[in-house]
Every structure is written in structure tokens, then in C-alpha cells.
Amino acid sequence: MTVRQSYDLELEELRLSLLEMGRRVSTAIDDAVGALAQQRMDLAQKVIESDDLIDQMEIDIEDKCMVLIARQQPMARDLRIIGTGLKITTDLERMGDHAYDIAKITLSLGNQPLLKPLVDIPRMAQKAQNMLKAALTAYINLDINLAEEVCLADDGVDHLYNQVFRELLTFMMEDPRKITQATQLLFVARYLERIADHITNIAEWTIYLVTGQRRRKK
Amino acid sequence: MTVRQSYDLELEELRLSLLEMGRRVSTAIDDAVGALAQQRMDLAQKVIESDDLIDQMEIDIEDKCMVLIARQQPMARDLRIIGTGLKITTDLERMGDHAYDIAKITLSLGNQPLLKPLVDIPRMAQKAQNMLKAALTAYINLDINLAEEVCLADDGVDHLYNQVFRELLTFMMEDPRKITQATQLLFVARYLERIADHITNIAEWTIYLVTGQRRRKK
């Protein structure tokens, strides 16, 4: 194997380790929202415990990026693979933190009756999961059309967030005893909205990786 | 000037541009909380407009890091300067986003009377500003003792956040007409708490820059 081939292999391994981290984060989000909706404390606890692993994956990926930079003098797309690797791992780690935050809220709510069966929050989570799946596929296949679709899908999550926000405010106004729980659920919705923002970042980094062009934020 | 000297100069310029970005973000936070407390819509508008500049600074710093990597084959501390540069600029940009979020809330509240004169939220902002100033000084002077102090100071902000949170919940329960505004202020407090987390990250990156050792998060 030539030096170049071996380097290409390492860059490919870097991309695959980001995919693996993305899948872990996806599971954490799924478990966190599932635990909340079904009030499963064991599952929330699992999410909290898995956060250390996600944090460690970020550190490992960063170290791998640093080694790749130090070993070779990467240029053009090689350099963009490493640079976007450093950025995407930050977004994924932050998403993992939000899953952790949601699991903490689930534990603090405990087994108190929910305001109502949760519908829109799991729908937000489902939309975010679809976005994440597409963003990771776009990243691995370097598919900028799919990445563009992910960016557009973010509006759907924002729309649901606004709906959830208004509904929770209404609950609070109707019954002050519901305020504490509704506030917690408001945060959950906000975390999911932020998770979708991070997924949009991943899609934007993919577009940069392929084209070398930056999209303007907002 | 030797190639090495010229490279050192560029690394130093990178660090100074992070300091400059940090100062802009500091001003944005200051203005955002000032605008909220004094209900100054013009100042909130200024924060919103300044966010584009902060986003552009992040892009410029990232590009500078990429060029520095491509130009030389950085090793050891040089590499850590660039790697931490990429990370710190992300934290600063996120802090700028939170200043933007606070300014948006100020505009949405408009001139409606505040629940009460804001005291603890500006105190949180002041603590965060002190942390940021220390974190930037520690970064520029490579002062790990000061960086450690910044990490410890984060608890003070968390403590204030919990206090503000409880107080706002009480307001909501006492008077449902206050719920909408109290919810907005709850988000402001949360953004400030997150800003302090990002500042803690900067201090942790400084420790890594100097020592090569990672601190475990949380």
C-alpha cells in the first residue's frame, strides 16, 4: 500500500468514526425522548450513562484529526475532511448533551402524571431523527442535494417548536399547578429545536466539504 | 525574518484575532442584557445586526486555521494552537448566538412593563463577563491557574441560574398573566448559563493548549 493509499484509508476511517458517533447520538436522542414519553427512568439513566462514551468519542476523533494533520500536510479536500471532522464532532457532542439534558428532566419529573400524552414532542424528535439520518447519509456519500434537503427540513422542526411552545403556555395559564412541568417540557422542546440546528450545521459542513463553499448562517 | 519567525507571527495573529472576537462577543452580551434590563430596543437591534460580524469572524478564523495547517506541517504546541483556535471560535460564535437570542426576546417583550426590575439576570451576566475577561486573559497569557479559576467560577453562575429559575416559577404561579414574560426571562437565564458553559470550555481549551492534557467534561 502506498503512503497515499494508507492516508486515504485513515481519512475514510475518520469519516466512518463520525458516522459511528452520529449513530450513538441518534440512539441517545431516541432513548431520551422515549424515556420521557413513557416515563421510563431506567432508559433515562441509560442515556445519562452513555453520555461519557459520546464525550470520549469526540475526544478520540479530535485526537485522530490532530494526528492526521501532524502526519501529512493535508491540502484542499483532505484538509476539508479533517476541518469538517473537527466541526461535526462538536455538533454531535452538543446534541448528545441535549439528549442528556432531556434525560435529566425525565428523572426530575419522575412518575408524576404528564400534562397529557406527549404527541408533538415525539414528532419533533422523529423529524430530527429523519434529518440526522439524512445528514449522516449525505456526509458519507458526499451528497450535496440531500444535504440541502436537510437544511430545508429544519423549518419543519421550528414550526413544530412554535406550536409546542404556544400549547405549553396555554396549559400554564389554565392551571398554575402545571407550570413546573410545562416549563420542563418547554426546555425539552427547545433542546430538540437546537438538535435540529446542529444537524443543519452538519449538512452545511457536508456542502462545504464537497464544494469548498461556505453557506451563510441564518 | 525566517520562515519560522513568520509562522510564529501568524500563530500569534491567530490568537489575537480570537481575542478580538472574544471582545466583540463580550460587547454583544453586555449590550444584549443592558438592552433587556433597560428595555432599549435600539440597543437590542444593534446586537442583532452585530451577529453577522461575529459569524464572519468565525469563518475568517477557521479559514486562517486551515491556511496555517496547509502551509506548514504543524506539530505539538503549534498544532494545539490551531486546533484550540478552531474549537474556541465555535464556542465564541455560539455565545454570540445566545446574545442574539436574548436581543430577540427583548424585541418581542417590547415596552410591556417588566415583572420587576431585573437584578439577578444582570448579575449572572456580570459574572459571565468576569469569567470571559479572565478566560481571554488566561488564553493570551497561557495562564493555566487563571484558566482553572474560570472553570471553578462556573458554579457561581449555575447557582444564580437555579435561583432565577425558582423565582420565575413563583411569579408564574402567583399570576398567570405573567407566564409569557416569565418564560422568556427563563430562557434568557438559560442562555446566560450556557454562555458561562462555553466560557468554561475556552478555559479548558487553554489548559489543553498549555499542557496537552484534556480535562474531562462535567
XYZ file of C-alpha atoms in Angstrom:
436
model
C 0.000 0.000 0.000
C 1.390 3.445 -0.896
C 1.618 6.227 1.670
C -1.174 7.972 -0.202
C -3.429 4.922 -0.074
C -2.776 4.489 3.608
C -3.592 8.162 4.202
C -6.815 7.861 2.195
C -7.743 4.894 4.341
C -7.204 6.887 7.511
C -9.329 9.748 6.209
C -12.050 7.238 5.387
C -11.767 5.791 8.889
C -12.184 9.295 10.291
C -15.404 9.723 8.331
C -16.655 6.332 9.492
C -15.922 7.137 13.120
C -18.033 10.298 12.726
C -20.815 8.147 11.312
C -20.493 5.804 14.287
C -20.638 8.759 16.699
C -23.685 10.076 14.807
C -25.442 6.748 15.295
C -24.709 6.751 19.027
C -26.102 10.261 19.307
C -29.160 9.227 17.321
C -29.771 6.374 19.775
C -29.301 8.737 22.719
C -31.922 11.153 21.344
C -34.309 8.313 20.607
C -33.883 6.838 24.075
C -34.130 10.240 25.775
C -37.450 11.120 24.152
C -38.764 7.567 24.516
C -37.876 7.605 28.213
C -39.691 10.927 28.636
C -42.852 9.911 26.793
C -43.100 6.516 28.538
C -41.706 7.766 31.859
C -39.062 5.063 31.861
C -36.459 6.033 34.425
C -34.179 3.112 33.548
C -33.944 4.295 29.950
C -33.264 7.896 31.048
C -30.495 6.579 33.282
C -29.016 4.698 30.323
C -28.902 7.935 28.298
C -27.098 9.704 31.132
C -24.546 6.934 31.394
C -23.966 6.789 27.641
C -23.018 10.477 27.541
C -19.494 9.737 28.776
C -18.967 7.456 25.801
C -20.125 10.178 23.400
C -17.787 12.691 25.062
C -14.943 10.194 24.709
C -15.747 9.646 21.027
C -15.436 13.403 20.474
C -12.016 13.437 22.148
C -10.854 10.413 20.120
C -11.996 11.985 16.855
C -10.274 15.266 17.714
C -7.073 13.412 18.526
C -7.325 11.480 15.269
C -7.742 14.771 13.358
C -4.680 16.220 15.070
C -2.579 13.163 14.239
C -3.706 13.270 10.608
C -2.727 16.924 10.373
C 0.623 16.320 12.017
C 1.449 13.264 9.901
C 0.817 14.757 6.491
C 0.481 18.222 5.124
C -3.124 17.987 4.056
C -4.354 20.200 1.233
C -7.678 21.006 -0.389
C -10.249 18.264 0.157
C -8.062 16.249 2.584
C -7.823 19.341 4.713
C -11.539 19.937 4.464
C -12.248 16.352 5.571
C -10.219 16.967 8.718
C -11.512 20.501 9.335
C -15.145 19.467 8.941
C -14.414 16.403 11.095
C -13.432 18.714 13.951
C -16.578 20.790 13.478
C -19.048 17.935 13.043
C -17.818 16.124 16.139
C -18.533 19.304 18.146
C -22.080 19.444 16.807
C -22.637 15.756 17.591
C -21.271 16.119 21.105
C -23.582 19.076 21.739
C -26.537 17.022 20.502
C -25.523 14.276 22.928
C -25.520 16.882 25.710
C -29.074 17.837 24.837
C -30.139 14.167 24.976
C -28.504 14.108 28.419
C -30.408 17.286 29.415
C -33.694 15.694 28.322
C -32.922 12.522 30.314
C -32.204 14.665 33.402
C -35.599 16.327 33.023
C -37.263 12.904 32.727
C -35.666 11.857 36.011
C -36.717 15.082 37.725
C -40.326 14.619 36.548
C -40.249 11.062 37.893
C -43.602 9.321 37.837
C -45.811 12.376 38.262
C -48.703 12.246 35.750
C -47.885 14.006 32.476
C -49.985 17.040 31.486
C -51.243 14.977 28.586
C -49.878 12.169 26.446
C -46.928 13.659 24.581
C -47.541 13.869 20.863
C -45.764 16.844 19.351
C -42.505 16.400 21.270
C -42.046 12.838 19.940
C -42.993 14.198 16.499
C -40.245 16.810 16.783
C -37.832 14.065 17.796
C -38.921 11.916 14.862
C -38.360 14.775 12.419
C -34.950 15.411 13.947
C -34.098 11.708 13.621
C -35.052 11.732 9.947
C -32.895 14.828 9.455
C -29.970 13.213 11.255
C -30.213 10.028 9.232
C -30.263 12.052 6.005
C -27.417 14.314 7.189
C -25.193 11.334 8.003
C -26.032 9.668 4.678
C -25.284 12.923 2.836
C -21.990 13.213 4.712
C -20.841 9.662 3.922
C -21.991 9.762 0.285
C -20.909 13.402 -0.216
C -24.435 14.050 -1.492
C -24.992 17.807 -1.534
C -28.563 17.591 -2.798
C -29.512 15.511 0.224
C -27.601 17.918 2.454
C -29.618 20.815 1.007
C -32.831 18.922 1.823
C -31.700 18.564 5.437
C -31.192 22.333 5.681
C -34.713 22.927 4.373
C -36.246 20.370 6.768
C -35.139 22.476 9.730
C -38.109 24.809 9.143
C -40.493 21.939 9.880
C -38.918 21.429 13.306
C -39.011 25.172 14.040
C -42.684 25.205 13.115
C -43.475 22.327 15.498
C -41.433 24.000 18.217
C -43.526 27.174 17.981
C -46.681 25.076 18.166
C -45.479 23.186 21.254
C -44.398 26.454 22.853
C -47.829 28.046 22.446
C -49.626 24.928 23.663
C -47.486 24.680 26.796
C -48.053 28.357 27.590
C -51.788 27.741 27.346
C -51.522 24.825 29.785
C -49.649 27.012 32.242
C -52.188 29.798 32.049
C -55.109 27.449 32.560
C -53.659 25.733 35.592
C -50.770 27.153 37.607
C -50.125 23.713 39.143
C -48.961 22.637 35.713
C -46.352 25.368 35.414
C -43.353 23.471 36.708
C -43.873 20.505 34.438
C -44.817 22.633 31.435
C -41.612 24.644 31.895
C -39.582 21.445 31.846
C -41.328 20.298 28.682
C -40.668 23.723 27.160
C -36.973 23.106 27.669
C -37.242 19.671 26.101
C -38.838 21.226 23.018
C -36.117 23.845 22.929
C -33.392 21.190 23.108
C -34.952 19.319 20.204
C -35.118 22.523 18.195
C -31.414 23.082 18.929
C -30.615 19.484 17.990
C -32.172 20.147 14.585
C -29.979 23.285 14.284
C -26.876 21.184 14.932
C -27.991 18.664 12.296
C -28.376 21.568 9.873
C -24.787 22.540 10.699
C -23.653 19.014 9.800
C -25.430 19.299 6.443
C -23.806 22.700 5.859
C -20.375 21.266 6.672
C -21.025 18.490 4.163
C -21.762 21.089 1.481
C -18.518 22.846 2.386
C -16.611 19.559 2.317
C -17.776 18.837 -1.231
C -17.798 22.313 -2.748
C -15.347 24.325 -0.643
C -18.105 26.960 -0.373
C -19.497 28.185 2.940
C -23.223 28.758 3.346
C -24.146 31.851 5.315
C -25.798 31.022 8.595
C -29.383 32.151 9.303
C 12.590 37.186 9.028
C 12.964 33.390 8.921
C 10.135 31.127 7.834
C 9.821 30.022 11.466
C 9.561 33.595 12.728
C 6.962 34.416 10.117
C 4.985 31.315 11.117
C 5.184 32.246 14.803
C 3.874 35.666 13.894
C 0.917 34.143 12.086
C 0.115 31.892 15.043
C 0.255 34.947 17.280
C -2.068 36.796 14.901
C -4.478 33.872 15.097
C -4.528 34.133 18.886
C -5.057 37.881 18.712
C -7.944 37.508 16.285
C -9.590 35.123 18.778
C -9.086 37.760 21.465
C -10.685 40.348 19.190
C -13.620 38.030 18.509
C -13.932 37.413 22.265
C -14.163 41.148 22.875
C -16.873 41.551 20.260
C -18.847 38.726 21.852
C -18.352 40.300 25.278
C -19.802 43.576 23.968
C -22.718 41.705 22.383
C -23.576 40.012 25.701
C -23.227 43.276 27.591
C -25.444 45.114 25.112
C -27.991 42.287 24.984
C -28.503 42.200 28.752
C -28.358 46.002 29.035
C -30.986 46.317 26.312
C -33.216 43.820 28.137
C -32.889 45.441 31.572
C -33.412 48.977 30.254
C -35.873 47.935 27.526
C -33.790 49.682 24.885
C -34.967 48.390 21.509
C -32.273 50.306 19.612
C -29.551 48.516 21.558
C -31.230 45.123 21.032
C -31.348 45.893 17.319
C -27.642 46.702 17.365
C -26.886 43.284 18.921
C -28.903 41.546 16.212
C -27.063 43.426 13.487
C -23.653 42.744 15.026
C -24.232 38.985 14.916
C -23.340 38.818 11.211
C -19.935 40.286 12.002
C -19.332 37.675 14.716
C -20.347 34.893 12.320
C -17.949 36.312 9.738
C -15.140 36.446 12.301
C -15.664 32.741 12.980
C -15.415 31.943 9.252
C -12.271 34.085 8.887
C -10.607 32.390 11.859
C -11.488 28.949 10.546
C -10.068 29.845 7.143
C -6.920 31.190 8.785
C -6.526 27.897 10.718
C -6.924 25.910 7.512
C -4.304 28.007 5.715
C -1.885 27.624 8.629
C -2.323 23.862 8.570
C -1.892 23.685 4.806
C 1.164 25.953 4.745
C 3.227 24.174 7.376
C 3.135 20.798 8.967
C 2.356 21.925 12.496
C 3.432 19.761 15.404
C 2.923 19.722 19.166
C 2.085 23.173 20.517
C 1.739 24.798 17.073
C -0.844 22.187 16.243
C -2.599 22.721 19.553
C -2.765 26.482 18.908
C -4.576 25.817 15.645
C -6.761 23.004 16.985
C -7.865 25.012 20.012
C -8.374 28.019 17.716
C -10.951 26.030 15.756
C -12.679 24.968 18.957
C -12.653 28.321 20.738
C -14.057 30.166 17.743
C -17.016 27.741 17.782
C -17.647 28.467 21.459
C -17.451 32.219 20.871
C -19.803 32.055 17.911
C -22.320 30.100 19.991
C -22.076 32.723 22.732
C -22.766 35.391 20.114
C -25.847 33.418 19.049
C -27.110 33.460 22.621
C -26.626 37.255 22.794
C -28.660 37.392 19.583
C -31.353 35.160 21.148
C -31.540 37.470 24.179
C -31.856 40.535 21.930
C -34.704 38.837 20.036
C -36.514 38.244 23.319
C -36.030 41.909 24.267
C -37.653 42.962 20.993
C -40.552 40.547 21.500
C -41.170 41.875 25.021
C -41.166 45.424 23.636
C -42.184 48.064 26.138
C -44.516 45.933 28.253
C -43.787 46.521 31.952
C -41.232 44.083 33.352
C -42.332 41.698 36.142
C -39.917 43.522 38.399
C -36.648 45.388 37.938
C -34.165 42.793 36.767
C -31.451 42.150 39.322
C -30.253 38.553 39.176
C -30.146 38.302 35.382
C -27.757 41.276 35.111
C -25.783 39.728 37.983
C -25.495 36.481 36.015
C -24.350 38.496 33.004
C -21.793 40.332 35.125
C -20.387 37.080 36.470
C -20.212 35.696 32.936
C -18.410 38.859 31.773
C -15.851 38.496 34.550
C -15.356 34.869 33.574
C -14.964 35.789 29.915
C -12.436 38.504 30.651
C -10.411 36.081 32.780
C -10.719 33.293 30.184
C -9.421 35.549 27.404
C -6.571 36.812 29.600
C -5.681 33.229 30.543
C -5.743 32.255 26.865
C -3.494 35.091 25.738
C -1.057 34.752 28.662
C -1.232 30.935 28.662
C -2.063 31.189 32.367
C -3.432 27.825 33.498
C -4.029 28.914 37.078
C -6.339 31.649 35.875
C -7.982 29.169 33.499
C -8.640 26.848 36.456
C -10.273 29.742 38.337
C -12.597 30.322 35.394
C -13.694 26.677 35.485
C -14.482 26.979 39.193
C -16.411 30.246 38.725
C -18.955 28.418 36.573
C -20.606 27.044 39.733
C -21.478 30.592 40.803
C -23.395 31.172 37.579
C -25.171 27.810 37.901
C -26.185 28.740 41.429
C -27.654 32.077 40.307
C -29.416 30.324 37.443
C -31.185 27.958 39.832
C -32.217 30.924 41.980
C -33.602 32.849 38.988
C -35.378 29.727 37.791
C -37.178 29.208 41.106
C -38.097 32.881 41.400
C -39.580 32.988 37.907
C -41.618 29.838 38.548
C -43.025 31.516 41.662
C -44.017 34.582 39.635
C -45.806 32.378 37.135
C -47.713 30.514 39.800
C -48.812 33.683 41.528
C -50.102 35.366 38.422
C -50.817 33.502 35.183
C -50.733 36.792 33.251
C -47.025 36.852 33.947
C -46.372 33.453 32.438
C -45.420 34.542 28.935
C -42.890 37.092 30.096
C -41.520 34.879 32.851
C -40.976 32.104 30.304
C -38.993 34.470 28.115
C -36.861 35.535 31.082
C -36.341 31.876 31.940
C -34.821 31.408 28.503
C -32.601 34.463 28.995
C -31.301 32.965 32.236
C -30.723 29.651 30.485
C -28.767 31.357 27.685
C -26.547 33.091 30.231
C -25.946 29.800 31.993
C -24.959 28.264 28.654
C -22.710 31.235 27.873
C -20.844 30.511 31.110
C -20.500 26.859 29.998
C -18.924 27.995 26.735
C -16.523 30.248 28.646
C -15.589 27.237 30.771
C -14.857 25.366 27.536
C -12.498 28.173 26.483
C -10.664 27.894 29.797
C -10.439 24.111 29.367
C -9.033 24.547 25.862
C -6.439 26.927 27.274
C -5.356 24.268 29.772
C -5.097 21.781 26.913
C -3.134 24.273 24.816
C -0.550 24.711 27.562
C -0.359 21.200 28.994
C -1.530 18.919 26.180
C -3.883 17.337 28.750
C -7.644 17.159 28.301
C -9.939 17.821 31.236
C -12.942 15.545 31.448
C -16.166 17.381 30.877
C -18.842 17.514 33.607
